[in-house]
CSV table of C-alpha atoms in Angstrom, one decimal:
chain,number,residue,atom,x,y,z
A,1,MET,CA,-3.0,42.4,26.4
A,2,ALA,CA,-6.4,41.4,26.7
A,3,ASP,CA,-7.3,43.7,24.3
A,4,ALA,CA,-4.3,42.1,21.4
A,5,GLN,CA,-6.7,39.1,22.6
A,6,ASP,CA,-9.6,40.4,21.7
A,7,ASP,CA,-8.0,42.0,18.0
A,8,ALA,CA,-6.2,38.9,17.7
A,9,ALA,CA,-10.4,37.2,17.6
A,10,HIS,CA,-11.8,39.2,15.7
A,11,LEU,CA,-9.1,37.6,13.3
A,12,MET,CA,-12.0,34.4,12.8
A,13,ASP,CA,-15.2,36.2,12.8
A,14,ASP,CA,-14.7,35.6,9.0
A,15,ILE,CA,-14.3,32.0,9.3
A,16,ASP,CA,-17.4,29.9,7.9
A,17,PRO,CA,-19.0,28.8,11.0
A,18,ARG,CA,-18.9,25.4,10.7
A,19,LEU,CA,-15.2,25.5,10.0
A,20,LEU,CA,-14.8,27.8,13.5
A,21,ASP,CA,-16.9,25.0,15.7
A,22,LEU,CA,-14.6,22.4,13.9
A,23,LEU,CA,-12.1,23.8,15.2
A,24,ARG,CA,-13.1,24.7,18.9
A,25,THR,CA,-14.7,21.3,19.1
A,26,ARG,CA,-12.7,18.3,17.4
A,27,ILE,CA,-10.0,19.3,15.6
A,28,ASN,CA,-7.8,21.7,18.9
A,29,THR,CA,-5.2,20.2,19.1
A,30,PHE,CA,-2.1,19.8,16.2
A,31,ILE,CA,-2.6,16.1,16.5
A,32,LYS,CA,-5.6,15.1,15.8
A,33,TRP,CA,-5.3,17.9,13.1
A,34,ASP,CA,-2.7,15.6,11.7
A,35,LEU,CA,-4.4,12.8,12.2
A,36,VAL,CA,-7.6,14.1,10.8
A,37,ARG,CA,-5.3,15.7,6.8
A,38,PHE,CA,-3.9,11.7,7.3
A,39,PHE,CA,-7.5,9.7,7.0
A,40,HIS,CA,-8.7,12.5,4.6
A,41,ALA,CA,-4.7,12.1,2.0
A,42,ASN,CA,-5.8,8.0,2.7
A,43,PRO,CA,-10.0,7.3,3.6
A,44,HIS,CA,-9.9,3.8,3.4
A,45,THR,CA,-7.0,3.3,6.1
A,46,ALA,CA,-8.3,0.9,9.0
A,47,ASP,CA,-5.7,0.3,11.6
A,48,THR,CA,-3.9,1.0,15.6
A,49,ALA,CA,-2.9,4.4,16.9
A,50,GLU,CA,0.6,2.2,16.6
A,51,ASN,CA,0.3,2.3,13.3
A,52,LEU,CA,-0.8,5.3,13.0
A,53,ALA,CA,2.0,6.5,15.3
A,54,ARG,CA,4.0,5.4,12.8
A,55,TYR,CA,2.3,6.6,9.9
A,56,THR,CA,2.2,10.0,11.4
A,57,GLY,CA,5.2,10.1,12.7
A,58,ARG,CA,4.8,10.9,16.4
A,59,ASP,CA,4.7,8.5,19.3
A,60,VAL,CA,1.5,6.5,20.3
A,61,ARG,CA,1.5,7.9,24.1
A,62,VAL,CA,0.9,11.0,22.5
A,63,VAL,CA,-0.9,10.0,19.3
A,64,GLU,CA,-3.4,7.5,21.2
A,65,PRO,CA,-6.0,9.7,23.5
A,66,GLU,CA,-6.6,12.4,20.4
A,67,LEU,CA,-7.7,9.1,18.1
A,68,ARG,CA,-10.0,8.7,21.1
A,69,GLN,CA,-10.9,11.7,21.6
A,70,LEU,CA,-11.8,12.4,17.6
A,71,ALA,CA,-13.5,8.8,17.5
A,72,GLN,CA,-15.4,10.5,20.9
A,73,ALA,CA,-16.6,13.3,18.4
A,74,GLY,CA,-17.7,11.3,15.3
A,75,VAL,CA,-14.4,12.0,13.9
A,76,LEU,CA,-12.6,8.3,13.8
A,77,GLU,CA,-14.9,5.2,14.8
A,78,VAL,CA,-12.9,2.2,16.2
A,79,GLU,CA,-13.5,-0.8,16.9
A,80,THR,CA,-12.3,-3.7,18.6
A,81,LEU,CA,-11.0,-6.9,17.1
A,82,ALA,CA,-10.0,-9.5,19.0
A,83,ASP,CA,-7.5,-7.6,20.9
A,84,LEU,CA,-7.1,-5.0,18.6
A,85,ARG,CA,-8.2,-1.5,18.4
A,86,VAL,CA,-9.0,-0.3,15.1
A,87,TYR,CA,-9.8,3.3,13.9
A,88,THR,CA,-11.4,4.0,10.9
A,89,LEU,CA,-13.1,7.0,9.3
A,90,THR,CA,-16.7,7.9,10.3
A,91,ALA,CA,-18.8,6.5,7.6
A,92,ASP,CA,-21.2,9.5,8.6
A,93,ASN,CA,-21.4,11.2,4.9
A,94,ASN,CA,-21.9,14.7,6.1
A,95,THR,CA,-19.0,14.8,9.2
A,96,VAL,CA,-16.7,13.0,6.1
A,97,ALA,CA,-18.1,16.8,3.8
A,98,LEU,CA,-16.8,18.5,6.7
A,99,LEU,CA,-13.5,17.4,6.6
A,100,ASP,CA,-13.9,17.4,3.8
A,101,SER,CA,-14.2,21.3,3.3
A,102,PHE,CA,-11.7,21.4,5.6
A,103,MET,CA,-8.8,20.3,4.6
A,104,ARG,CA,-9.9,22.4,1.3
A,105,ALA,CA,-9.5,26.3,3.2
A,106,CYS,CA,-6.5,24.9,4.4
A,107,ASP,CA,-4.9,25.0,1.3
A,108,ASP,CA,-5.5,29.2,1.9
A,109,ARG,CA,-2.6,30.1,3.5
A,110,GLN,CA,-4.9,33.2,5.2
A,111,PHE,CA,-7.3,30.4,6.9
A,112,ARG,CA,-4.4,28.1,7.8
A,113,ILE,CA,-2.7,30.9,9.8
A,114,LYS,CA,-5.8,31.8,11.4
A,115,ALA,CA,-6.8,28.0,12.5
A,116,ILE,CA,-3.1,27.8,13.5
A,117,TYR,CA,-4.0,30.7,15.7
A,118,HIS,CA,-7.0,29.2,17.6
A,119,VAL,CA,-5.3,25.7,17.7
A,120,ILE,CA,-2.4,27.7,19.4
A,121,ARG,CA,-5.3,29.5,21.4
A,122,SER,CA,-7.7,25.3,22.8
A,123,LEU,CA,-4.1,24.2,23.9
A,124,ARG,CA,-3.4,28.1,25.9
A,125,ARG,CA,-6.4,27.7,27.4
A,126,GLU,CA,-6.6,23.9,28.2
A,127,ARG,CA,-3.0,24.3,29.7
A,128,GLU,CA,-3.8,27.4,31.9
A,129,ARG,CA,-7.1,25.5,33.0
A,130,PRO,CA,-6.7,24.9,37.0
B,1,MET,CA,-11.1,-27.5,-22.5
B,2,ILE,CA,-9.9,-23.9,-21.4
B,3,THR,CA,-8.3,-23.3,-18.5
B,4,PRO,CA,-9.9,-19.6,-17.6
B,5,ARG,CA,-7.0,-16.7,-16.6
B,6,VAL,CA,-7.0,-14.1,-14.6
B,7,PRO,CA,-4.5,-12.6,-17.5
B,8,THR,CA,-2.6,-9.7,-15.8
B,9,GLY,CA,-2.3,-7.4,-18.6
B,10,ILE,CA,1.3,-6.7,-18.9
B,11,ALA,CA,1.9,-9.1,-22.2
B,12,GLY,CA,4.9,-10.7,-22.4
B,13,LEU,CA,3.9,-11.8,-18.3
B,14,ASP,CA,1.0,-12.9,-19.5
B,15,GLU,CA,2.1,-15.2,-22.3
B,16,MET,CA,5.3,-17.0,-19.4
B,17,LEU,CA,2.2,-18.2,-17.4
B,18,ALA,CA,0.2,-19.3,-20.1
B,19,GLY,CA,-2.0,-16.2,-20.6
B,20,GLY,CA,-2.8,-15.5,-17.0
B,21,PHE,CA,-2.8,-16.6,-13.6
B,22,LEU,CA,-5.3,-19.1,-12.7
B,23,PRO,CA,-8.4,-17.9,-10.3
B,24,GLY,CA,-8.5,-18.1,-6.7
B,25,THR,CA,-5.4,-18.0,-6.3
B,26,ALA,CA,-2.6,-16.7,-4.5
B,27,ASN,CA,0.3,-15.4,-6.4
B,28,LEU,CA,3.8,-14.4,-4.9
B,29,VAL,CA,5.7,-11.6,-6.8
B,30,GLU,CA,9.1,-11.3,-4.8
B,31,GLY,CA,12.2,-8.9,-5.8
B,32,ALA,CA,14.4,-6.5,-4.1
B,33,PRO,CA,13.5,-2.9,-3.8
B,34,GLY,CA,12.8,-0.7,-7.6
B,35,THR,CA,13.0,-4.3,-8.6
B,36,GLY,CA,8.9,-2.9,-9.5
B,37,LYS,CA,6.6,-5.1,-8.1
B,38,SER,CA,4.2,-2.7,-6.2
B,39,THR,CA,4.2,-2.2,-10.2
B,40,LEU,CA,2.6,-5.2,-11.4
B,41,ALA,CA,1.0,-4.6,-8.2
B,42,MET,CA,-0.9,-2.2,-9.5
B,43,GLN,CA,-0.9,-2.8,-13.5
B,44,PHE,CA,-2.9,-6.5,-12.1
B,45,ILE,CA,-5.2,-4.0,-10.9
B,46,GLU,CA,-5.6,-2.3,-13.5
B,47,HIS,CA,-5.8,-3.9,-15.9
B,48,GLY,CA,-8.3,-6.4,-14.2
B,49,ILE,CA,-10.8,-3.1,-13.8
B,50,THR,CA,-10.0,-1.7,-17.0
B,51,ALA,CA,-10.3,-4.7,-19.3
B,52,HIS,CA,-12.1,-6.9,-17.9
B,53,GLY,CA,-14.9,-5.3,-15.0
B,54,GLU,CA,-13.0,-7.4,-12.6
B,55,PRO,CA,-13.0,-3.7,-9.0
B,56,GLY,CA,-9.9,-5.1,-6.7
B,57,ILE,CA,-8.2,-3.4,-3.6
B,58,ILE,CA,-5.2,-3.1,-2.7
B,59,LEU,CA,-3.7,-3.9,0.8
B,60,THR,CA,-1.0,-1.9,1.6
B,61,PHE,CA,1.0,-2.2,5.0
B,62,GLU,CA,3.8,0.9,4.0
B,63,GLU,CA,3.7,3.0,1.1
B,64,PHE,CA,0.2,5.0,2.2
B,65,PRO,CA,-3.1,5.6,-0.5
B,66,GLU,CA,-2.5,8.6,-1.6
B,67,HIS,CA,1.9,7.7,-2.9
B,68,LEU,CA,0.5,4.9,-4.2
B,69,ILE,CA,-2.1,6.2,-5.9
B,70,ARG,CA,0.1,9.6,-7.1
B,71,ASP,CA,2.0,6.5,-8.4
B,72,ALA,CA,-0.3,4.8,-10.7
B,73,ALA,CA,-1.1,8.2,-12.0
B,74,ASN,CA,2.6,8.3,-13.0
B,75,PHE,CA,1.8,5.4,-15.2
B,76,GLY,CA,-1.3,6.9,-16.5
B,77,TRP,CA,-3.8,4.7,-14.4
B,78,ASP,CA,-6.7,6.8,-13.1
B,79,PHE,CA,-7.0,5.5,-8.9
B,80,ALA,CA,-8.7,7.7,-8.0
B,81,ALA,CA,-11.5,7.9,-10.2
B,82,HIS,CA,-11.2,4.1,-10.2
B,83,GLN,CA,-11.8,4.4,-6.3
B,84,ALA,CA,-14.9,7.2,-6.6
B,85,ALA,CA,-16.9,4.8,-8.8
B,86,GLY,CA,-16.2,1.9,-7.0
B,87,ARG,CA,-14.4,-0.4,-8.6
B,88,LEU,CA,-11.2,0.3,-6.2
B,89,ARG,CA,-10.6,-0.2,-2.5
B,90,VAL,CA,-6.6,1.3,-1.4
B,91,ILE,CA,-6.7,0.0,2.3
B,92,GLN,CA,-3.6,1.6,5.3
B,93,THR,CA,-3.7,-0.8,7.2
B,94,SER,CA,-1.8,-3.6,8.7
B,95,PRO,CA,-0.6,-7.4,8.9
B,96,GLU,CA,-2.3,-7.3,12.3
B,97,VAL,CA,-5.5,-5.7,11.9
B,98,THR,CA,-5.9,-7.4,9.0
B,99,LEU,CA,-5.3,-11.4,10.0
B,100,ALA,CA,-7.6,-10.4,13.0
B,101,ASP,CA,-10.7,-9.2,9.7
B,102,VAL,CA,-10.4,-11.9,7.8
B,103,ARG,CA,-10.3,-14.7,10.9
B,104,ARG,CA,-13.9,-13.0,12.3
B,105,THR,CA,-17.6,-13.8,10.1
B,106,SER,CA,-18.5,-11.1,7.4
B,107,GLY,CA,-15.5,-8.5,8.5
B,108,ARG,CA,-15.0,-5.2,6.7
B,109,LEU,CA,-12.7,-6.8,4.1
B,110,GLU,CA,-15.6,-9.8,3.4
B,111,THR,CA,-17.8,-6.6,3.4
B,112,LEU,CA,-16.0,-4.4,1.2
B,113,ILE,CA,-15.9,-7.5,-1.3
B,114,GLU,CA,-19.4,-7.8,-2.0
B,115,GLN,CA,-19.4,-4.5,-1.6
B,116,ILE,CA,-17.8,-3.7,-4.5
B,117,GLY,CA,-18.2,-7.1,-6.5
B,118,ALA,CA,-13.9,-7.4,-6.4
B,119,ARG,CA,-11.9,-9.6,-8.0
B,120,ARG,CA,-9.3,-8.7,-7.4
B,121,VAL,CA,-6.8,-8.5,-4.1
B,122,VAL,CA,-2.5,-7.2,-4.2
B,123,VAL,CA,-1.5,-7.8,-0.6
B,124,ASP,CA,1.5,-5.0,-0.6
B,125,SER,CA,4.3,-6.7,1.0
B,126,LEU,CA,4.1,-9.6,2.5
B,127,SER,CA,7.4,-9.0,4.4
B,128,HIS,CA,5.2,-7.0,7.3
B,129,PHE,CA,4.0,-10.6,8.1
B,130,GLU,CA,7.9,-11.1,10.2
B,131,ARG,CA,7.4,-8.5,12.7
B,132,LEU,CA,4.3,-10.9,14.0
B,133,ALA,CA,6.8,-14.0,14.3
B,134,ALA,CA,10.3,-14.5,14.5
B,135,ASP,CA,9.7,-18.4,14.1
B,136,PRO,CA,10.2,-19.7,10.4
B,137,VAL,CA,6.8,-21.9,11.1
B,138,GLU,CA,4.5,-19.5,12.7
B,139,LEU,CA,5.1,-17.6,10.0
B,140,ARG,CA,4.3,-19.8,7.6
B,141,LEU,CA,1.0,-20.5,9.1
B,142,LEU,CA,0.7,-17.1,8.7
B,143,GLY,CA,0.6,-16.4,5.7
B,144,PHE,CA,-1.2,-20.1,4.5
B,145,GLU,CA,-3.5,-18.5,6.5
B,146,LEU,CA,-3.9,-15.0,5.0
B,147,ILE,CA,-3.5,-16.9,2.0
B,148,ASN,CA,-6.3,-19.5,2.3
B,149,ALA,CA,-9.0,-16.6,3.7
B,150,LEU,CA,-8.0,-14.6,0.2
B,151,LYS,CA,-9.1,-17.9,-1.7
B,152,ARG,CA,-11.7,-18.5,0.7
B,153,MET,CA,-13.6,-15.2,0.1
B,154,GLY,CA,-13.0,-16.1,-4.1
B,155,LEU,CA,-10.3,-13.5,-5.0
B,156,THR,CA,-6.7,-13.7,-7.2
B,157,ALA,CA,-4.3,-12.9,-5.5
B,158,VAL,CA,-1.1,-11.2,-6.1
B,159,LEU,CA,1.6,-10.6,-3.1
B,160,THR,CA,4.5,-8.7,-2.4
B,161,ARG,CA,7.5,-9.8,-1.1
B,162,GLU,CA,11.0,-8.0,0.0
B,163,ASN,CA,14.4,-10.3,-0.8
B,164,PRO,CA,17.2,-7.9,1.2
B,165,ALA,CA,19.7,-9.1,-2.2
B,166,LEU,CA,20.3,-6.3,-5.3
B,167,LEU,CA,22.3,-8.9,-6.8
B,168,GLY,CA,23.5,-12.6,-6.6
B,169,GLU,CA,22.2,-15.7,-4.6
B,170,THR,CA,18.6,-15.0,-1.6
B,171,SER,CA,19.8,-16.6,1.9
B,172,GLU,CA,18.1,-20.1,2.8
B,173,GLY,CA,15.1,-20.7,4.8
B,174,ASP,CA,13.5,-17.5,3.3
B,175,ASP,CA,11.4,-19.7,1.1
B,176,ASP,CA,9.1,-20.8,3.4
B,177,LEU,CA,6.1,-19.0,1.8
B,178,ALA,CA,7.1,-20.3,-1.7
B,179,TYR,CA,5.3,-23.8,-0.8
B,180,VAL,CA,1.7,-22.0,0.6
B,181,VAL,CA,1.8,-20.1,-3.5
B,182,ASP,CA,0.5,-21.4,-6.2
B,183,SER,CA,2.6,-18.8,-8.8
B,184,TYR,CA,6.2,-18.1,-7.6
B,185,LEU,CA,7.9,-14.6,-9.5
B,186,LEU,CA,11.5,-13.6,-8.9
B,187,LEU,CA,12.3,-10.2,-10.0
B,188,ARG,CA,15.6,-9.4,-9.7
B,189,TYR,CA,18.0,-7.7,-11.0
B,190,VAL,CA,21.3,-8.4,-13.0
B,191,GLU,CA,24.9,-6.9,-14.1
B,192,ILE,CA,25.8,-7.0,-17.8
B,193,GLU,CA,29.1,-5.3,-19.2
B,194,SER,CA,28.8,-2.9,-16.2
B,195,ALA,CA,25.2,-2.4,-16.7
B,196,VAL,CA,22.3,-3.3,-14.0
B,197,HIS,CA,19.2,-5.1,-15.8
B,198,LYS,CA,16.3,-7.0,-14.2
B,199,ALA,CA,15.1,-10.3,-15.2
B,200,LEU,CA,12.2,-12.5,-14.1
B,201,LEU,CA,11.4,-15.8,-13.8
B,202,VAL,CA,8.4,-17.5,-13.2
B,203,LEU,CA,9.6,-20.1,-10.2
B,204,LYS,CA,6.4,-22.5,-10.0
B,205,GLN,CA,2.4,-21.8,-11.6
B,206,ARG,CA,1.1,-24.7,-9.3
B,207,GLY,CA,-2.0,-26.0,-11.8
B,208,SER,CA,-0.6,-25.4,-14.8
B,209,GLY,CA,2.4,-24.8,-17.4
B,210,HIS,CA,4.8,-21.5,-17.5
B,211,ALA,CA,7.7,-20.2,-18.8
B,212,THR,CA,10.7,-21.1,-17.6
B,213,ASP,CA,13.6,-19.4,-19.4
B,214,ILE,CA,14.7,-15.9,-18.1
B,215,ARG,CA,12.9,-13.1,-18.7
B,216,GLN,CA,14.3,-9.6,-19.9
B,217,TYR,CA,11.8,-6.7,-18.8
B,218,ALA,CA,12.0,-3.3,-18.3
B,219,ILE,CA,9.7,-0.7,-16.1
B,220,THR,CA,8.7,2.4,-18.4
B,221,ALA,CA,5.9,4.6,-18.5
B,222,ARG,CA,3.4,2.2,-19.5
B,223,GLY,CA,3.8,0.0,-16.3
B,224,LEU,CA,5.9,-3.2,-17.1
B,225,GLU,CA,7.4,-4.9,-19.9
B,226,VAL,CA,8.3,-8.2,-20.4
B,227,ARG,CA,11.0,-8.2,-23.0
B,228,SER,CA,12.9,-11.2,-25.1
B,229,ARG,CA,15.2,-14.1,-22.4
B,230,PHE,CA,18.7,-13.5,-22.0
B,231,ALA,CA,20.6,-14.3,-24.8
B,232,GLY,CA,24.4,-15.6,-24.6
B,233,THR,CA,24.7,-15.2,-20.6
B,234,HIS,CA,24.2,-17.0,-18.1
B,235,GLY,CA,23.9,-18.1,-14.4
B,236,ILE,CA,21.4,-14.9,-15.0
B,237,MET,CA,19.4,-15.4,-11.5
B,238,SER,CA,23.2,-14.6,-9.3
B,239,GLY,CA,23.1,-11.6,-10.3
B,240,THR,CA,26.8,-11.3,-12.2
B,241,PRO,CA,25.6,-13.2,-14.9
B,242,VAL,CA,28.6,-15.0,-16.8
B,243,MET,CA,28.9,-15.3,-21.9
B,244,THR,CA,28.5,-18.8,-22.9
B,245,HIS,CA,31.7,-20.3,-24.1
B,246,THR,CA,30.1,-19.3,-27.7
B,247,GLU,CA,29.4,-15.7,-26.3
B,248,ALA,CA,32.8,-15.5,-24.8
B,249,PHE,CA,34.7,-16.1,-28.3
B,250,ALA,CA,32.8,-13.8,-30.5
B,251,ALA,CA,33.2,-11.3,-28.7
B,252,ALA,CA,36.7,-12.0,-27.8
B,253,PHE,CA,38.1,-12.9,-31.8
B,254,LEU,CA,34.5,-12.0,-33.4
B,255,THR,CA,33.5,-8.4,-32.8
B,256,PRO,CA,34.5,-6.0,-35.2
B,257,GLY,CA,36.9,-3.5,-33.1
B,258,LYS,CA,38.2,-6.5,-30.2
B,259,LYS,CA,41.3,-7.9,-30.4
């Protein structure tokens, strides 16, 4: 079992280290992946968790913590307007360029399979954490 | 003295508006789904950028910018290039965020207007404000607040609003906002001889004359085209017009092949 996991882990070896790091530390769930895809495709979005959940067809209770983590990771920015927490894509050009590389890499099926594998591993590790 | 105008770029429509909208005004475009409200609004932005060098902003509360940009491309309008060149910003947001933003000093929208030198704005669509207030008076005040904020920022605005009635009269009480805006354009479906046509009417234009007849229009590969007025029928805005007495007589007795 451990060997099989190690073999599978080798699949990640040829991924651009910057993208691998992005997958390990920032886009480590499918919901984050969806949100990043949405913000990448619609980069001037400025909205609340409730509306972003609606746009991505998900439950706000699930989406809000993920948005918060993306903001903590510097992928998004969050601003408080009156009593609203408004999320926008980061203005940091390096991060935007990295996300652009990630989304372009996702056009390749082989990359997507590897990325999906990695996210599943991250989720499993999270679930198994005591 | 000639009053400056903000042309829409839609030939027949600009003629109906005596040259275009007045600068710094809020202009409501209302119609049923598929009547071309968003197309008209996009054409207004495209024309501003390409023909007058006036950058624009589109605030979309429903359609995602990526889809709107794709739809624009189908008419030959390269919104992606406009965005890349800093002449256009398509923003996905919501009424509550927009209101909270325009209420503060130097908010996100105001800063963006300064940055790109925006002169035109589209809000698509105002119908989404309805979820902010059930009370029509409060709703009207919210609309008034947004419109005044856009005017304060020096923008000429096209605001779209959905009208659920595909054909026939609209229900009373739907037109509170009509008092607040500077011009009010109505796009309607009209059934004539078992075929659906599209009709456009300028209901009002504050501070300016405008055409009062009802014109036919079509959504073509280049956007909206306003054509001739409906002739030989009356009751167009009811959605199911009837022929005038003269036309009915001609159809019954004079048209070749009819008995």
